[in-house]
CSV table of C-alpha atoms in Angstrom, one decimal:
chain,number,residue,atom,x,y,z
A,1,MET,CA,-82.6,56.8,69.5
A,2,PHE,CA,-83.6,54.4,66.7
A,3,PRO,CA,-86.9,54.4,64.7
A,4,PRO,CA,-89.1,51.3,65.0
A,5,GLU,CA,-88.2,50.1,61.5
A,6,HIS,CA,-84.5,50.2,62.3
A,7,SER,CA,-84.5,48.8,65.8
A,8,PRO,CA,-81.3,46.9,66.6
A,9,GLY,CA,-83.3,44.5,68.8
A,10,PRO,CA,-81.9,42.9,71.9
A,11,ASP,CA,-78.4,42.6,70.4
A,12,PHE,CA,-76.1,44.9,72.4
A,13,ASN,CA,-73.3,44.5,69.9
A,14,GLU,CA,-75.6,45.8,67.2
A,15,VAL,CA,-76.4,48.8,69.3
A,16,LEU,CA,-72.6,49.5,69.6
A,17,ARG,CA,-72.2,49.0,65.8
A,18,ARG,CA,-75.0,51.5,65.1
A,19,VAL,CA,-73.5,54.2,67.2
A,20,GLY,CA,-70.0,53.6,66.0
A,21,LEU,CA,-68.6,52.1,69.2
A,22,SER,CA,-68.2,48.5,68.1
A,23,PRO,CA,-64.8,47.0,68.9
A,24,PHE,CA,-64.8,45.8,65.3
A,25,ALA,CA,-65.2,49.3,63.9
A,26,PRO,CA,-62.3,50.5,61.6
A,27,GLY,CA,-61.5,53.5,63.9
A,28,SER,CA,-61.0,51.2,66.9
A,29,HIS,CA,-57.7,49.8,65.6
A,30,PRO,CA,-54.6,51.9,64.9
A,31,ASP,CA,-53.6,50.2,61.6
A,32,THR,CA,-57.1,49.9,60.1
A,33,ALA,CA,-56.1,51.6,56.9
A,34,GLN,CA,-53.1,49.3,56.4
A,35,ARG,CA,-55.2,46.2,56.9
A,36,THR,CA,-58.3,47.1,54.9
A,37,GLY,CA,-56.6,49.3,52.3
A,38,THR,CA,-59.1,52.1,53.1
A,39,GLY,CA,-59.6,54.7,55.6
A,40,GLY,CA,-62.8,53.1,56.9
A,41,THR,CA,-65.8,54.7,58.3
A,42,PRO,CA,-67.3,54.3,61.8
A,43,GLY,CA,-70.1,51.8,62.1
A,44,GLY,CA,-68.7,49.2,59.8
A,45,ALA,CA,-67.3,45.8,60.9
A,46,TRP,CA,-63.5,45.9,61.2
A,47,ARG,CA,-62.1,43.2,59.0
A,48,ASP,CA,-58.9,42.3,57.2
A,49,GLY,CA,-58.4,42.5,53.5
A,50,ALA,CA,-59.8,38.9,53.1
A,51,GLY,CA,-63.1,39.9,54.7
A,52,ALA,CA,-62.6,37.9,57.9
A,53,VAL,CA,-62.2,39.0,61.4
A,54,PRO,CA,-58.4,39.0,62.1
A,55,PRO,CA,-57.3,36.1,64.3
A,56,GLY,CA,-56.4,37.2,67.8
A,57,LEU,CA,-58.6,40.4,67.7
A,58,LEU,CA,-60.8,39.2,70.6
A,59,THR,CA,-57.9,38.3,72.8
A,60,GLY,CA,-55.0,40.4,71.5
A,61,ARG,CA,-52.7,37.5,70.5
A,62,GLY,CA,-54.8,34.7,69.2
A,63,GLY,CA,-55.1,33.1,72.7
A,64,ALA,CA,-55.2,34.3,76.3
A,65,PRO,CA,-54.3,38.0,76.5
A,66,PHE,CA,-51.6,37.1,79.1
A,67,ASP,CA,-49.4,34.1,79.8
A,68,VAL,CA,-51.2,31.3,81.5
A,69,ALA,CA,-49.7,28.3,83.4
A,70,HIS,CA,-50.4,25.0,81.6
A,71,GLY,CA,-50.3,21.5,82.9
A,72,THR,CA,-48.9,19.1,80.4
A,73,THR,CA,-48.9,15.3,80.1
A,74,ILE,CA,-51.3,12.8,81.8
A,75,CYS,CA,-52.2,9.2,81.1
A,76,ALA,CA,-54.4,6.3,82.3
A,77,VAL,CA,-54.0,2.6,81.8
A,78,ARG,CA,-56.3,-0.3,82.6
A,79,TYR,CA,-54.7,-3.2,84.4
A,80,ARG,CA,-55.8,-6.4,86.2
A,81,ASP,CA,-57.4,-4.8,89.3
A,82,GLY,CA,-58.6,-1.5,87.9
A,83,VAL,CA,-57.0,1.7,86.5
A,84,ILE,CA,-53.7,3.4,86.9
A,85,MET,CA,-53.5,7.2,86.4
A,86,ALA,CA,-50.3,9.2,86.1
A,87,GLY,CA,-49.2,12.7,85.3
A,88,ASP,CA,-45.9,14.6,85.2
A,89,ARG,CA,-45.3,17.5,87.7
A,90,ARG,CA,-44.3,20.3,85.4
A,91,ALA,CA,-46.4,23.4,84.6
A,92,THR,CA,-45.2,25.8,81.9
A,93,LEU,CA,-45.7,29.5,81.4
A,94,GLY,CA,-45.0,29.9,77.7
A,95,SER,CA,-41.4,28.6,77.3
A,96,ALA,CA,-40.6,28.9,81.0
A,97,ILE,CA,-41.2,26.5,83.8
A,98,ALA,CA,-43.9,27.9,86.1
A,99,HIS,CA,-44.0,25.0,88.6
A,100,ARG,CA,-42.0,21.8,89.1
A,101,THR,CA,-44.3,20.1,91.6
A,102,MET,CA,-47.8,20.5,90.3
A,103,GLU,CA,-50.3,17.8,91.2
A,104,LYS,CA,-52.3,16.7,88.1
A,105,VAL,CA,-53.9,13.5,89.4
A,106,HIS,CA,-56.7,14.0,92.0
A,107,PRO,CA,-59.3,11.8,93.6
A,108,ALA,CA,-62.8,12.7,92.4
A,109,ASP,CA,-64.4,10.5,95.1
A,110,THR,CA,-63.7,7.1,96.6
A,111,HIS,CA,-63.7,5.1,93.4
A,112,SER,CA,-62.8,7.6,90.7
A,113,GLY,CA,-60.1,10.1,89.8
A,114,VAL,CA,-59.5,12.9,87.4
A,115,ALA,CA,-56.3,14.1,85.8
A,116,ILE,CA,-55.9,17.6,84.3
A,117,ALA,CA,-54.2,19.1,81.3
A,118,GLY,CA,-54.5,22.6,79.9
A,119,ALA,CA,-54.9,26.0,81.6
A,120,ALA,CA,-53.8,25.2,85.2
A,121,GLY,CA,-56.0,27.8,87.1
A,122,PRO,CA,-59.4,26.8,85.5
A,123,ALA,CA,-58.5,23.1,85.6
A,124,MET,CA,-57.8,23.2,89.4
A,125,GLU,CA,-61.1,25.1,90.0
A,126,MET,CA,-62.9,22.5,87.9
A,127,VAL,CA,-61.5,19.7,89.9
A,128,ARG,CA,-62.5,21.3,93.2
A,129,VAL,CA,-66.1,22.0,92.0
A,130,PHE,CA,-66.3,18.5,90.6
A,131,GLN,CA,-65.3,16.9,93.9
A,132,LEU,CA,-67.8,19.1,95.8
A,133,GLN,CA,-70.6,18.1,93.5
A,134,LEU,CA,-70.0,14.4,93.8
A,135,GLU,CA,-69.8,14.7,97.6
A,136,HIS,CA,-73.0,16.8,97.7
A,137,TYR,CA,-74.9,14.2,95.6
A,138,GLU,CA,-73.7,11.4,97.8
A,139,LYS,CA,-74.9,13.2,101.0
A,140,VAL,CA,-78.3,14.2,99.5
A,141,GLU,CA,-79.1,10.8,97.8
A,142,GLY,CA,-77.4,8.6,100.3
A,143,GLN,CA,-75.4,6.7,97.6
A,144,ALA,CA,-72.6,7.5,95.2
A,145,LEU,CA,-73.4,8.5,91.6
A,146,SER,CA,-72.7,5.9,89.0
A,147,LEU,CA,-69.4,6.1,87.1
A,148,GLU,CA,-71.2,7.0,83.9
A,149,GLY,CA,-73.1,9.7,85.8
A,150,LYS,CA,-69.8,11.1,87.1
A,151,ALA,CA,-68.4,11.1,83.6
A,152,ASN,CA,-71.5,13.0,82.3
A,153,GLN,CA,-71.3,15.5,85.1
A,154,LEU,CA,-67.7,16.3,84.2
A,155,SER,CA,-68.7,16.6,80.5
A,156,GLN,CA,-71.2,19.3,81.4
A,157,MET,CA,-68.5,21.2,83.3
A,158,VAL,CA,-66.1,21.0,80.4
A,159,ARG,CA,-68.9,22.2,78.1
A,160,SER,CA,-69.6,25.2,80.4
A,161,ASN,CA,-66.0,26.3,80.0
A,162,LEU,CA,-66.3,26.5,76.2
A,163,ALA,CA,-66.4,30.3,76.2
A,164,MET,CA,-63.2,30.5,78.2
A,165,ALA,CA,-61.7,27.8,76.0
A,166,MET,CA,-62.3,30.0,72.9
A,167,GLN,CA,-60.2,32.7,74.6
A,168,GLY,CA,-57.3,30.3,75.2
A,169,PHE,CA,-58.2,28.8,78.6
A,170,VAL,CA,-58.6,25.3,77.4
A,171,VAL,CA,-59.1,22.5,80.0
A,172,VAL,CA,-59.0,18.9,78.9
A,173,PRO,CA,-59.5,16.4,81.8
A,174,LEU,CA,-59.0,12.7,81.8
A,175,PHE,CA,-61.5,10.8,84.0
A,176,ALA,CA,-61.1,7.2,85.2
A,177,GLY,CA,-62.6,5.0,87.9
A,178,TYR,CA,-63.6,1.6,89.0
A,179,ASP,CA,-67.1,0.6,88.0
A,180,LEU,CA,-68.5,-1.4,90.9
A,181,ARG,CA,-71.4,-2.6,88.8
A,182,ARG,CA,-69.2,-4.1,86.1
A,183,SER,CA,-66.3,-4.9,88.3
A,184,ARG,CA,-63.7,-3.3,86.0
A,185,GLY,CA,-61.8,-0.1,85.4
A,186,ARG,CA,-63.1,2.4,82.9
A,187,ILE,CA,-61.4,5.5,81.2
A,188,TYR,CA,-63.2,8.6,79.8
A,189,THR,CA,-61.7,11.3,77.6
A,190,TYR,CA,-63.1,14.7,76.7
A,191,ASP,CA,-62.7,17.4,74.0
A,192,PRO,CA,-62.9,21.2,74.7
A,193,THR,CA,-66.6,21.3,73.6
A,194,GLY,CA,-67.6,18.8,76.3
A,195,GLY,CA,-67.6,15.7,74.1
A,196,ARG,CA,-67.2,12.5,76.2
A,197,TYR,CA,-65.6,9.4,74.9
A,198,GLU,CA,-64.9,6.1,76.6
A,199,GLU,CA,-61.5,4.5,75.9
A,200,THR,CA,-61.1,0.8,76.0
A,201,ASP,CA,-57.7,0.2,77.5
A,202,PHE,CA,-55.6,3.4,77.8
A,203,HIS,CA,-55.2,7.0,76.9
A,204,ALA,CA,-52.8,9.9,77.3
A,205,ASP,CA,-53.4,13.6,76.8
A,206,GLY,CA,-51.5,16.9,77.0
A,207,SER,CA,-48.5,18.3,75.1
A,208,GLY,CA,-46.7,15.0,75.3
A,209,GLY,CA,-49.8,12.8,74.9
A,210,ARG,CA,-48.9,11.5,71.5
A,211,ASP,CA,-45.5,10.2,72.6
A,212,ALA,CA,-47.0,8.7,75.8
A,213,ARG,CA,-49.8,7.0,73.8
A,214,THR,CA,-47.4,5.5,71.4
A,215,THR,CA,-45.3,4.1,74.3
A,216,ILE,CA,-48.3,2.7,76.1
A,217,LYS,CA,-49.6,1.2,72.9
A,218,LEU,CA,-46.4,-0.7,72.3
A,219,GLY,CA,-46.1,-2.0,75.8
A,220,PHE,CA,-49.8,-2.6,76.8
A,221,ARG,CA,-51.1,-6.1,77.3
A,222,ASP,CA,-54.3,-7.4,78.9
A,223,ASP,CA,-54.2,-8.6,82.5
A,224,MET,CA,-51.1,-6.6,83.5
A,225,SER,CA,-50.1,-6.6,87.2
A,226,ARG,CA,-49.9,-3.4,89.3
A,227,GLU,CA,-46.1,-3.3,89.1
A,228,GLU,CA,-46.2,-3.7,85.3
A,229,GLY,CA,-48.9,-1.1,84.9
A,230,VAL,CA,-46.9,1.5,87.0
A,231,GLU,CA,-43.7,0.8,85.0
A,232,LEU,CA,-45.6,1.2,81.7
A,233,CYS,CA,-47.0,4.6,82.8
A,234,VAL,CA,-43.6,5.7,84.1
A,235,ARG,CA,-42.0,4.7,80.8
A,236,ALA,CA,-44.6,6.6,78.8
A,237,LEU,CA,-44.0,9.8,80.8
A,238,TRP,CA,-40.2,9.4,80.4
A,239,GLN,CA,-40.5,9.1,76.7
A,240,ALA,CA,-42.9,12.0,76.6
A,241,ALA,CA,-40.5,14.2,78.6
A,242,ASP,CA,-37.7,13.1,76.3
A,243,GLU,CA,-39.5,14.5,73.2
A,244,ASP,CA,-41.6,17.3,74.7
A,245,SER,CA,-40.0,20.2,76.5
A,246,ALA,CA,-43.2,21.0,78.4
A,247,THR,CA,-43.3,17.6,80.1
A,248,GLY,CA,-41.2,17.1,83.2
A,249,GLY,CA,-39.3,13.9,83.6
A,250,PRO,CA,-37.9,12.4,86.8
A,251,ASP,CA,-35.8,14.8,88.8
A,252,ALA,CA,-33.6,12.7,91.1
A,253,VAL,CA,-31.7,15.8,92.3
A,254,ARG,CA,-34.8,17.5,93.7
A,255,GLY,CA,-36.6,14.2,94.4
A,256,ILE,CA,-39.5,15.1,92.1
A,257,TYR,CA,-41.2,12.2,90.4
A,258,PRO,CA,-44.6,11.9,88.5
A,259,THR,CA,-47.8,11.5,90.4
A,260,VAL,CA,-49.2,8.0,90.1
A,261,ALA,CA,-52.4,6.5,91.6
A,262,THR,CA,-54.4,3.3,91.3
A,263,ILE,CA,-58.2,3.0,91.4
A,264,THR,CA,-59.5,-0.4,92.4
A,265,ALA,CA,-62.5,-1.9,94.2
A,266,ALA,CA,-60.7,-0.8,97.4
A,267,GLY,CA,-60.8,2.9,96.2
A,268,PHE,CA,-58.4,5.6,95.0
A,269,GLU,CA,-54.9,5.0,96.3
A,270,PRO,CA,-51.8,7.2,95.5
A,271,VAL,CA,-48.6,5.2,94.7
A,272,PRO,CA,-45.8,6.1,97.1
A,273,GLU,CA,-43.1,8.2,95.6
A,274,VAL,CA,-40.4,5.7,96.7
A,275,GLU,CA,-42.2,3.1,94.6
A,276,VAL,CA,-42.4,5.4,91.6
A,277,ALA,CA,-38.7,6.2,91.9
A,278,GLY,CA,-37.9,2.5,92.0
A,279,ALA,CA,-40.1,2.0,88.9
A,280,PHE,CA,-38.0,4.7,87.1
A,281,GLU,CA,-34.8,2.9,88.0
A,282,ARG,CA,-36.1,-0.4,86.6
A,283,VAL,CA,-37.3,1.3,83.4
A,284,ILE,CA,-34.0,3.1,82.8
A,285,ALA,CA,-32.0,-0.1,83.5
A,286,THR,CA,-33.9,-1.9,80.8
A,287,MET,CA,-33.7,0.8,78.2
A,288,SER,CA,-31.5,0.3,75.1
A,289,VAL,CA,-28.7,2.8,74.1
A,290,ALA,CA,-30.9,3.9,71.2
A,291,GLU,CA,-33.7,4.9,73.6
A,292,VAL,CA,-31.4,6.7,76.0
A,293,ASN,CA,-29.4,8.2,73.2
A,294,ARG,CA,-26.6,9.3,75.6
A,295,PRO,CA,-23.7,6.8,75.5
A,296,LEU,CA,-21.6,8.6,78.0
A,297,GLU,CA,-19.5,7.0,80.7
A,298,GLY,CA,-21.0,7.3,84.2
A,299,THR,CA,-24.5,8.2,83.0
A,300,LEU,CA,-25.8,4.7,82.2
A,301,PRO,CA,-26.1,1.4,84.0
A,302,ALA,CA,-23.3,-1.0,83.7
A,303,ALA,CA,-25.0,-3.2,81.1
A,304,ALA,CA,-25.9,-0.2,79.0
A,305,ARG,CA,-22.3,1.2,79.2
A,306,ALA,CA,-20.9,-2.0,78.0
A,307,GLU,CA,-23.3,-2.0,75.1
A,308,ALA,CA,-22.5,1.7,74.3
A,309,LYS,CA,-18.7,1.3,74.0
A,310,PRO,CA,-17.8,1.7,70.3
A,311,ARG,CA,-16.4,-1.5,68.8
A,312,ALA,CA,-13.7,0.6,67.1
A,313,ARG,CA,-11.9,1.0,70.5
A,314,THR,CA,-11.3,-2.7,70.8
A,315,ALA,CA,-10.8,-3.5,67.1
A,316,LYS,CA,-7.3,-3.4,65.5
A,317,ARG,CA,-6.8,-0.3,63.5
A,318,PRO,CA,-5.0,-0.7,60.1
A,319,GLY,CA,-1.3,0.1,60.2
A,320,THR,CA,-1.0,0.0,64.0
A,321,SER,CA,0.5,-2.6,66.3
A,322,SER,CA,-1.8,-4.6,68.6
A,323,THR,CA,1.0,-4.8,71.2
A,324,PRO,CA,-0.1,-3.1,74.5
A,325,SER,CA,1.4,0.3,75.3
A,326,GLY,CA,4.5,0.0,77.4
A,327,ALA,CA,5.1,-3.7,76.7
A,328,SER,CA,8.4,-4.8,75.1
A,329,PRO,CA,7.9,-6.1,71.7
A,330,SER,CA,9.6,-9.4,70.9
A,331,GLY,CA,10.3,-10.4,67.4
A,332,ALA,CA,11.0,-8.6,64.2
A,333,GLY,CA,9.3,-5.5,65.4
A,334,ALA,CA,11.8,-5.0,68.3
A,335,THR,CA,14.3,-2.1,68.0
A,336,PRO,CA,17.9,-2.1,69.4
A,337,SER,CA,17.0,0.5,72.0
A,338,THR,CA,14.1,-1.5,73.4
A,339,THR,CA,16.3,-4.6,73.5
A,340,ARG,CA,19.0,-2.9,75.5
A,341,ARG,CA,16.5,-1.5,78.0
A,342,ALA,CA,15.0,-5.0,78.4
A,343,LYS,CA,18.5,-6.5,79.1
A,344,ARG,CA,19.3,-3.8,81.7
A,345,SER,CA,16.1,-4.6,83.6
């Protein structure tokens, strides 16, 4: 088909380009002439007027060629005995809610856990394969992989998903565990290319990650207790849900609360939902009116309602009497009619 001096080599895309069947050829797109300003000829690379491949050509819309469910906000915080991981329960499908009860915090093995954000399908598959690999290693070697080894293994899995990430199926996990060798909790974060980074004290990721990180940063302190750490994570997710529509807050009507788990020397342990609900109640009770931003009767605790009442309601308005409504005025302000009614009674 091709003479030796014009061989396309092992590049299949080059073969398609030579025979005029390349997906980037001008004739393969209906509005080529409008985008390039020319009629175009088969065999050339289809590009826009600026000379670059138009964004979204590979996938149709600049991302996945169809709507994909995404997990949203996750966080991890070090505390006195180890690490606390938490994640909201909402998964979104574009601007719609795909799932209200998605689990985003999972045990990786006995002393580590992984939380997921990004494309839900690939993320769940990655978690299952990661759990299987750690279990297989422990059975073959007779001992668990070190915490750093687990973090490196997950990094390789994220890196292997890069091709899918370039098409819109991005998975960004958050890994944490208790290091038995150092007797402390450790947190690892990742980027879509597989880069692994160890965080000192806390981290949050996902669509509401920035708001959650800010909340944790303001409330974090060394040597926190378990109860304080759970409340801090709960507060962070509440603030993230308040600012980010893709993050799900507490749903008392349906009884849906974020997933929270602790990882200590004793292992991975989910926090009971009743305890998480109680933490939310304590957090909301201590919030100021400015944080809640809803000074409506019946929607706030008693202390917040008292603070939310406008002072103008109790202050004396200019030009009005401070006498209670229905009371008989006594003095210069009394009228003959009110005096006669008082005498009759």
